[in-house]
Amino acid sequence: MTKFDYDLFTIGAGSGGVRASRLAANYGARVGVAEEYRVGGTCVVRGCVPKKFLVYASEYGHGFNDAKGYGWSADNVSFDWSKLIANKDDEIDRLNGIYIRNLKNAGAEIFQSRAVLKDEHTIHLEAENRDVTAEKILVATGGAPWVDESVPGHELGITSNEAFHLEKLPKHVVVAGGGYIAIEFACIFRGLGCEVCLVYRGEDILRYFDTDISVQVHEEMKRQGIRVITQSVFDNIEKLDGDEKRVHLSNGTHIDTDLVFWAVGRNPATGGLGLENAGVELDKKGAVVVDEYSKSSVDHIYAVGDVTNRENLTPVAIREGATFAETVFNNNPSKMDYTFIPKAVFSQPPVGTVGYAEHEARQKFENVDIYKTNFRAMKNMLSGSEERVLMKLVVDGDTDRVLGCHIVGAEAGEMIQCLAIAIKTGVTKSQFDETVALHPTIAEELVTMREKFKPSL
Ligand SMILES: Cc1cc2nc3c(=O)[nH]c(=O)nc-3n(C[C@H](O)[C@H](O)[C@H](O)COP(=O)(O)OP(=O)(O)OC[C@H]3O[C@@H](n4cnc5c(N)ncnc54)[C@H](O)[C@@H]3O)c2cc1C
């Protein structure tokens, strides 16, 4: 018996914290978990899952239109935002219940409370106003939306946290940001029939992606009627009558809107956590600095997930939580492999990507070959939609290994999940070529790209 109340105390019951706590408890550890909001964390409660429901809802907005070319008449369709939100909430409640049950069944004790560190082994539970001690501590507090508070009137805007609980569907939305959350919500609101304007300070949206993806998504957004304003930021936000606001932009123009949406980034949730009381080192952005086993600068304090600001994705947080539990509670040192992590942007059409972007490959490899195609999918020939598909392969010209694959088009995420298996295990372009096409599909184009792309001079 140790002198501590718990072998492991986890702060934050999101993707990473829940997985680590469950596994540690399964390995026999006495585990306590504190959650200040809802068990399941960002992904389940106000991230991936509710967002995907809104994406599905929004896709119908285009689907009804497209169906006309196939003989359907869909003239008097209507949409009920409150019903969507209520149904989404029911499903989130169900998932939240499953997460709680799974933790309890594994033997972990859950505290519905904000937790802060008092010293390197003591955790203060604010809701219960008491302290508990633990031999090992896992910080899994995730991240939080960042809002530019230097902008006068910034508080008139919402973030993704509030977007899932809006009482009514806005008429006009102005989104600040050019990352995946900004793009996804711009497309969601557009598909639901709102006027949408996206304001981004940089030149290219989705700037961490391959340039062709960024260009294609920009074009598709414009085609849907989303106004995209680049190289501009919010100067100030003014309250008008009722729900109306006026957003003044740095380019000298203004936009009147009933919803202002901040999607300009997220920060690690370490503020007020008391990590300094335990001597835990943070980086400039406030992320916990960890080694490859997710260990912080203090020997028995670990951190996983978005709070470490490595790859801020749910499956990564889950895998980091699992490798932590394996290493610390199953005597099996395990590291996370960050190469070839597939990613998606649930824009409309969606993006799926894995491996090197062209510019990254050109920095690292001497000879890079590009194969790409851009076409209208068969389905759109009758629907009349002008939506296009982009597919791009980045290949090492010396070894023939496929270094990256980038897709914008229907079901891109589904395609990339499967392709990621082959690309991570080193598939070559010749093996793509040897694979027989599955006809008629969009994906067959992936194995029929024969000509290297030659940029026009
Ligand atoms: C709008 C949106 C869409 C997203 N879409 C995707 C997607 O499609 N795919 C994908 O892979 N990822 C997506 N993500 C990212 C994904 O949600 C995160 O990477 C993932 O949730 C990180 O897991 P985590 O365990 O690190 O943190 P979280 O899931 O954020 O969990 C942290 C938990 O800690 C709690 N907490 C914080 N501080 C304390 C404290 N002091 N005491 C007690 N509890 C505390 C929080 O309430 C939270 O529940 C999205 C994120 C957002 C915001």
Coordinates of N, CA and C in Angstrom, one line a residue, residues 10-173:
T10 N -6.0 11.5 -12.8 CA -6.1 12.1 -14.1 C -6.9 13.4 -14.0
I11 N -6.4 14.5 -14.6 CA -7.2 15.7 -14.6 C -7.7 15.9 -16.0
G12 N -9.0 15.8 -16.2 CA -9.6 15.9 -17.5 C -10.0 14.6 -18.1
A13 N -11.4 14.4 -18.3 CA -11.9 13.1 -18.8 C -12.3 13.3 -20.2
G14 N -11.4 13.7 -21.1 CA -11.6 13.7 -22.5 C -11.0 12.5 -23.2
S15 N -10.7 12.6 -24.5 CA -10.3 11.4 -25.2 C -9.0 10.8 -24.6
G16 N -8.0 11.6 -24.3 CA -6.8 11.1 -23.8 C -6.9 10.6 -22.3
G17 N -7.5 11.4 -21.5 CA -7.6 11.1 -20.1 C -8.5 9.9 -19.8
V18 N -9.6 9.7 -20.6 CA -10.4 8.5 -20.3 C -9.7 7.3 -20.8
R19 N -9.0 7.3 -21.9 CA -8.3 6.1 -22.4 C -7.2 5.7 -21.4
A20 N -6.4 6.7 -21.0 CA -5.3 6.4 -20.0 C -5.9 5.8 -18.7
S21 N -6.9 6.4 -18.2 CA -7.5 6.1 -16.9 C -8.1 4.7 -16.9
R22 N -8.8 4.4 -18.0 CA -9.4 3.0 -18.1 C -8.4 2.0 -18.2
L23 N -7.3 2.2 -19.0 CA -6.3 1.2 -19.2 C -5.5 1.0 -17.9
A24 N -5.2 2.1 -17.2 CA -4.4 2.0 -16.0 C -5.2 1.3 -14.9
A25 N -6.5 1.6 -14.9 CA -7.4 0.8 -13.9 C -7.5 -0.6 -14.2
N26 N -7.6 -0.9 -15.6 CA -7.6 -2.3 -16.0 C -6.3 -3.1 -15.6
Y27 N -5.2 -2.3 -15.5 CA -3.9 -2.9 -15.1 C -3.8 -3.0 -13.6
G28 N -4.8 -2.6 -12.9 CA -4.8 -2.8 -11.4 C -4.5 -1.5 -10.6
A29 N -4.3 -0.4 -11.3 CA -4.0 0.9 -10.6 C -5.3 1.4 -9.9
R30 N -5.1 2.1 -8.8 CA -6.3 2.8 -8.2 C -6.3 4.2 -8.8
V31 N -7.4 4.4 -9.5 CA -7.4 5.6 -10.4 C -8.5 6.6 -10.0
G32 N -8.2 7.9 -9.9 CA -9.2 8.9 -9.7 C -9.2 9.8 -10.9
V33 N -10.3 10.3 -11.4 CA -10.4 11.2 -12.6 C -11.3 12.4 -12.2
A34 N -10.8 13.6 -12.5 CA -11.6 14.8 -12.3 C -12.0 15.4 -13.6
E35 N -13.3 15.8 -13.8 CA -13.8 16.4 -15.0 C -14.6 17.6 -14.6
E36 N -14.3 18.8 -15.1 CA -15.0 20.0 -14.7 C -16.3 20.2 -15.5
Y37 N -16.4 19.6 -16.7 CA -17.5 19.9 -17.5 C -18.3 18.6 -17.7
R38 N -18.0 17.9 -18.8 CA -18.7 16.6 -19.1 C -17.7 15.5 -19.5
V39 N -17.9 14.3 -18.9 CA -17.0 13.2 -19.3 C -17.2 12.9 -20.8
G40 N -16.1 12.7 -21.4 CA -16.1 12.5 -22.9 C -15.2 13.6 -23.5
G41 N -15.2 14.8 -22.9 CA -14.4 15.8 -23.4 C -14.8 16.5 -24.6
T42 N -13.9 17.2 -25.2 CA -14.2 18.1 -26.4 C -14.7 17.3 -27.5
C43 N -14.1 16.2 -27.9 CA -14.5 15.4 -29.1 C -15.9 15.0 -29.0
V44 N -16.3 14.4 -27.9 CA -17.7 13.9 -27.7 C -18.7 15.0 -27.5
V45 N -18.3 16.0 -26.7 CA -19.3 16.9 -26.2 C -19.4 18.2 -27.1
R46 N -18.2 18.7 -27.5 CA -18.3 19.9 -28.3 C -17.2 20.0 -29.3
G47 N -17.0 18.9 -30.0 CA -15.9 18.8 -31.0 C -16.4 17.9 -32.2
C48 N -15.5 16.9 -32.4 CA -15.7 16.0 -33.6 C -17.2 15.5 -33.8
V49 N -17.7 14.9 -32.7 CA -19.0 14.2 -32.8 C -20.2 15.1 -33.1
P50 N -20.4 16.2 -32.3 CA -21.5 17.0 -32.6 C -21.3 17.8 -33.9
K51 N -20.0 18.1 -34.2 CA -19.7 18.8 -35.5 C -20.1 17.9 -36.6
K52 N -19.8 16.6 -36.6 CA -20.1 15.7 -37.7 C -21.6 15.6 -37.9
F53 N -22.4 15.7 -36.8 CA -23.9 15.7 -36.9 C -24.3 17.0 -37.7
L54 N -23.7 18.1 -37.4 CA -24.1 19.3 -38.1 C -23.6 19.2 -39.6
V55 N -22.5 18.6 -39.8 CA -22.1 18.4 -41.2 C -23.1 17.6 -42.0
Y56 N -23.5 16.4 -41.4 CA -24.5 15.6 -42.0 C -25.7 16.4 -42.3
A57 N -26.2 17.2 -41.3 CA -27.4 18.0 -41.5 C -27.2 18.9 -42.7
S58 N -26.1 19.6 -42.7 CA -25.8 20.6 -43.7 C -25.7 20.0 -45.1
E59 N -25.2 18.8 -45.2 CA -25.0 18.1 -46.5 C -26.4 17.9 -47.2
Y60 N -27.4 17.7 -46.4 CA -28.7 17.5 -47.0 C -29.2 18.8 -47.7
G61 N -28.7 19.9 -47.2 CA -29.0 21.2 -47.9 C -28.6 21.2 -49.3
H62 N -27.5 20.6 -49.6 CA -27.0 20.5 -51.0 C -27.7 19.3 -51.7
G63 N -27.9 18.2 -50.9 CA -28.5 17.0 -51.4 C -29.8 17.1 -52.1
F64 N -30.7 17.9 -51.4 CA -32.1 18.1 -51.9 C -32.0 18.7 -53.3
N65 N -31.1 19.6 -53.5 CA -30.9 20.3 -54.8 C -30.4 19.3 -55.8
D66 N -29.4 18.6 -55.4 CA -28.8 17.6 -56.4 C -29.8 16.6 -56.8
A67 N -30.7 16.2 -55.9 CA -31.6 15.1 -56.2 C -32.5 15.4 -57.4
K68 N -32.7 16.7 -57.6 CA -33.7 17.1 -58.7 C -33.3 16.5 -60.0
G69 N -32.0 16.5 -60.3 CA -31.5 16.0 -61.6 C -31.8 14.5 -61.7
Y70 N -32.0 13.8 -60.6 CA -32.3 12.4 -60.6 C -33.8 12.1 -60.5
G71 N -34.6 13.1 -60.8 CA -36.0 12.9 -60.9 C -36.8 13.3 -59.7
W72 N -36.2 13.5 -58.6 CA -36.9 13.8 -57.3 C -37.4 15.3 -57.4
S73 N -38.5 15.5 -56.8 CA -38.9 16.9 -56.6 C -38.8 17.2 -55.1
A74 N -38.1 18.2 -54.7 CA -37.9 18.5 -53.3 C -38.1 20.0 -53.1
D75 N -39.4 20.4 -53.4 CA -39.6 21.8 -53.5 C -40.0 22.4 -52.1
N76 N -40.7 21.7 -51.3 CA -41.2 22.3 -50.0 C -40.5 21.8 -48.8
V77 N -39.2 21.6 -48.9 CA -38.4 21.0 -47.8 C -38.2 22.2 -46.8
S78 N -38.2 21.8 -45.5 CA -37.9 22.8 -44.5 C -37.0 22.2 -43.5
F79 N -36.4 23.1 -42.7 CA -35.3 22.7 -41.8 C -35.6 23.2 -40.4
D80 N -35.5 22.4 -39.4 CA -35.8 22.8 -38.0 C -34.5 22.6 -37.2
W81 N -33.9 23.8 -36.9 CA -32.6 23.8 -36.2 C -32.8 23.2 -34.8
S82 N -33.9 23.6 -34.1 CA -34.1 23.1 -32.7 C -34.2 21.6 -32.6
K83 N -34.8 21.0 -33.7 CA -34.9 19.6 -33.7 C -33.6 18.9 -33.8
L84 N -32.8 19.5 -34.7 CA -31.4 19.0 -34.9 C -30.6 19.0 -33.6
I85 N -30.7 20.2 -33.0 CA -29.9 20.4 -31.8 C -30.4 19.4 -30.7
A86 N -31.7 19.3 -30.6 CA -32.2 18.4 -29.5 C -31.8 16.9 -29.8
N87 N -31.9 16.5 -31.1 CA -31.5 15.1 -31.4 C -30.0 14.9 -31.2
K88 N -29.2 15.9 -31.5 CA -27.8 15.8 -31.3 C -27.5 15.7 -29.8
D89 N -28.2 16.5 -29.0 CA -28.0 16.5 -27.6 C -28.3 15.1 -27.0
D90 N -29.4 14.5 -27.5 CA -29.8 13.2 -27.0 C -28.6 12.2 -27.2
E91 N -28.0 12.3 -28.4 CA -27.0 11.3 -28.8 C -25.7 11.6 -27.9
I92 N -25.4 12.9 -27.7 CA -24.3 13.3 -26.8 C -24.5 12.8 -25.4
D93 N -25.7 12.9 -24.9 CA -26.1 12.4 -23.6 C -25.8 10.9 -23.5
R94 N -26.2 10.2 -24.6 CA -26.0 8.7 -24.6 C -24.5 8.4 -24.6
L95 N -23.7 9.1 -25.4 CA -22.3 8.8 -25.4 C -21.6 9.2 -24.1
N96 N -22.0 10.3 -23.5 CA -21.5 10.7 -22.2 C -21.8 9.6 -21.2
G97 N -23.0 9.0 -21.2 CA -23.3 7.9 -20.3 C -22.4 6.7 -20.5
I98 N -22.1 6.4 -21.8 CA -21.2 5.3 -22.0 C -19.8 5.5 -21.5
Y99 N -19.3 6.7 -21.7 CA -18.0 7.0 -21.2 C -17.9 6.9 -19.7
I100 N -19.0 7.4 -19.0 CA -19.0 7.3 -17.5 C -19.0 5.9 -17.1
R101 N -19.9 5.1 -17.7 CA -20.0 3.7 -17.4 C -18.7 2.9 -17.6
N102 N -18.0 3.2 -18.7 CA -16.8 2.5 -19.0 C -15.7 2.8 -18.0
L103 N -15.6 4.1 -17.6 CA -14.6 4.4 -16.5 C -15.0 3.7 -15.2
K104 N -16.2 3.8 -14.9 CA -16.6 3.1 -13.6 C -16.4 1.6 -13.6
N105 N -16.8 1.0 -14.8 CA -16.6 -0.4 -14.9 C -15.2 -0.9 -14.8
A106 N -14.3 0.0 -15.2 CA -12.9 -0.3 -15.1 C -12.4 -0.1 -13.7
G107 N -13.2 0.5 -12.9 CA -12.8 0.7 -11.4 C -12.3 2.1 -11.1
A108 N -12.4 3.0 -12.1 CA -11.9 4.4 -11.8 C -13.0 5.2 -11.0
E109 N -12.5 6.1 -10.2 CA -13.5 6.9 -9.4 C -13.6 8.3 -10.1
I110 N -14.8 8.8 -10.4 CA -14.9 10.0 -11.1 C -15.3 11.1 -10.2
F111 N -14.7 12.3 -10.3 CA -15.1 13.5 -9.5 C -15.6 14.5 -10.5
Q112 N -16.8 15.0 -10.3 CA -17.3 16.1 -11.1 C -16.8 17.4 -10.5
S113 N -15.6 17.8 -10.9 CA -15.0 19.0 -10.3 C -13.9 19.5 -11.1
R114 N -13.6 20.7 -11.0 CA -12.4 21.3 -11.5 C -11.3 20.8 -10.6
A115 N -10.1 20.4 -11.1 CA -9.0 20.0 -10.3 C -7.8 20.9 -10.6
V116 N -7.1 21.3 -9.5 CA -5.9 22.0 -9.7 C -4.8 21.4 -8.8
L117 N -3.5 21.6 -9.3 CA -2.4 21.0 -8.5 C -2.1 22.0 -7.4
K118 N -1.9 21.4 -6.2 CA -1.5 22.2 -5.0 C 0.0 22.1 -4.9
D119 N 0.5 20.8 -5.0 CA 1.9 20.6 -5.1 C 2.1 19.4 -5.9
E120 N 3.3 18.8 -5.9 CA 3.6 17.8 -7.0 C 2.9 16.5 -6.8
H121 N 2.3 16.2 -5.6 CA 1.5 15.0 -5.4 C 0.1 15.3 -4.9
T122 N -0.3 16.6 -4.8 CA -1.6 16.9 -4.2 C -2.5 17.6 -5.2
I123 N -3.7 17.1 -5.3 CA -4.7 17.7 -6.2 C -5.8 18.3 -5.4
H124 N -6.2 19.5 -5.7 CA -7.3 20.1 -5.0 C -8.6 20.0 -5.9
L125 N -9.6 19.5 -5.3 CA -10.9 19.3 -6.0 C -11.8 20.5 -5.6
E126 N -12.0 21.4 -6.5 CA -12.7 22.7 -6.2 C -14.1 22.4 -5.7
A127 N -14.9 21.6 -6.5 CA -16.3 21.4 -6.2 C -16.5 20.8 -4.8
E128 N -15.5 20.0 -4.3 CA -15.7 19.3 -3.0 C -14.8 20.1 -2.0
N129 N -14.1 21.0 -2.4 CA -13.2 21.8 -1.5 C -12.4 20.8 -0.6
R130 N -11.7 19.9 -1.3 CA -10.8 19.0 -0.5 C -9.7 18.6 -1.4
D131 N -8.7 18.0 -0.7 CA -7.5 17.6 -1.5 C -7.4 16.1 -1.5
V132 N -6.8 15.6 -2.6 CA -6.5 14.1 -2.7 C -5.0 14.1 -3.1
T133 N -4.4 12.9 -2.9 CA -3.0 12.8 -3.3 C -2.9 11.6 -4.2
A134 N -1.8 11.7 -5.1 CA -1.6 10.6 -6.0 C -0.1 10.4 -6.3
E135 N 0.2 9.1 -6.5 CA 1.6 8.9 -6.8 C 2.0 9.4 -8.2
K136 N 1.1 9.2 -9.1 CA 1.3 9.7 -10.5 C 0.2 10.6 -10.9
I137 N 0.5 11.6 -11.6 CA -0.6 12.5 -12.1 C -0.5 12.6 -13.6
L138 N -1.7 12.6 -14.2 CA -1.8 12.7 -15.7 C -2.6 14.0 -16.0
V139 N -2.0 14.9 -16.7 CA -2.7 16.2 -17.1 C -3.2 15.9 -18.5
A140 N -4.5 15.9 -18.6 CA -5.2 15.7 -19.9 C -6.3 16.7 -20.0
T141 N -6.0 17.9 -19.9 CA -7.0 19.0 -19.8 C -7.4 19.6 -21.2
G142 N -6.7 19.1 -22.2 CA -7.1 19.5 -23.6 C -6.8 20.9 -23.9
G143 N -7.6 21.6 -24.8 CA -7.4 22.9 -25.2 C -8.7 23.7 -25.1
A144 N -8.6 25.0 -25.4 CA -9.7 25.9 -25.3 C -9.6 26.9 -26.5
P145 N -10.8 27.3 -27.0 CA -10.8 28.3 -28.1 C -10.1 29.6 -27.7
W146 N -9.3 30.1 -28.6 CA -8.7 31.4 -28.3 C -9.5 32.5 -29.0
V147 N -9.7 33.6 -28.3 CA -10.4 34.7 -28.9 C -9.5 35.9 -28.8
D148 N -9.4 36.8 -29.9 CA -8.5 37.9 -29.8 C -9.2 39.0 -29.0
E149 N -8.8 39.1 -27.7 CA -9.4 40.0 -26.8 C -9.0 41.4 -27.0
S150 N -8.0 41.7 -27.9 CA -7.6 43.0 -28.2 C -8.6 43.7 -29.1
V151 N -9.5 42.9 -29.7 CA -10.5 43.5 -30.6 C -11.7 44.1 -29.8
P152 N -12.0 45.4 -29.9 CA -13.1 45.9 -29.2 C -14.4 45.2 -29.6
G153 N -15.2 44.8 -28.7 CA -16.5 44.1 -29.0 C -16.3 42.6 -29.2
H154 N -15.1 42.1 -28.9 CA -14.8 40.6 -29.2 C -15.8 39.7 -28.5
E155 N -16.3 40.2 -27.3 CA -17.3 39.4 -26.6 C -18.6 39.2 -27.2
L156 N -18.9 40.0 -28.3 CA -20.1 39.8 -29.1 C -20.1 38.6 -29.9
G157 N -18.9 38.0 -30.1 CA -18.8 36.8 -30.9 C -18.8 35.5 -30.1
I158 N -19.1 34.4 -30.7 CA -19.1 33.1 -30.1 C -17.9 32.3 -30.6
T159 N -17.7 31.1 -29.9 CA -16.7 30.2 -30.4 C -17.4 28.8 -30.7
S160 N -16.6 27.8 -31.1 CA -17.3 26.5 -31.4 C -18.0 26.0 -30.1
N161 N -17.5 26.3 -28.9 CA -18.2 25.8 -27.7 C -19.7 26.2 -27.7
E162 N -20.0 27.5 -28.1 CA -21.4 27.9 -28.1 C -22.1 27.5 -29.3
A163 N -21.4 27.3 -30.4 CA -22.1 27.1 -31.7 C -23.0 25.9 -31.6
F164 N -22.7 24.9 -30.7 CA -23.5 23.7 -30.7 C -24.8 23.9 -29.9
H165 N -25.0 25.1 -29.3 CA -26.1 25.4 -28.5 C -26.9 26.6 -28.9
L166 N -26.7 27.1 -30.1 CA -27.4 28.3 -30.5 C -28.9 28.0 -30.5
E167 N -29.6 29.0 -30.0 CA -31.1 28.8 -29.9 C -31.8 28.8 -31.2
K168 N -31.2 29.6 -32.2 CA -31.8 29.6 -33.5 C -30.7 29.7 -34.6
L169 N -31.1 29.3 -35.8 CA -30.1 29.3 -36.9 C -29.9 30.8 -37.3
P170 N -28.7 31.2 -37.3 CA -28.5 32.6 -37.8 C -28.9 32.8 -39.2
K171 N -29.1 34.1 -39.6 CA -29.3 34.4 -41.0 C -28.0 34.6 -41.7
H172 N -27.1 35.2 -41.0 CA -25.8 35.6 -41.6 C -24.7 35.4 -40.6
V173 N -23.7 34.7 -41.0 CA -22.6 34.3 -40.1 C -21.3 34.9 -40.7

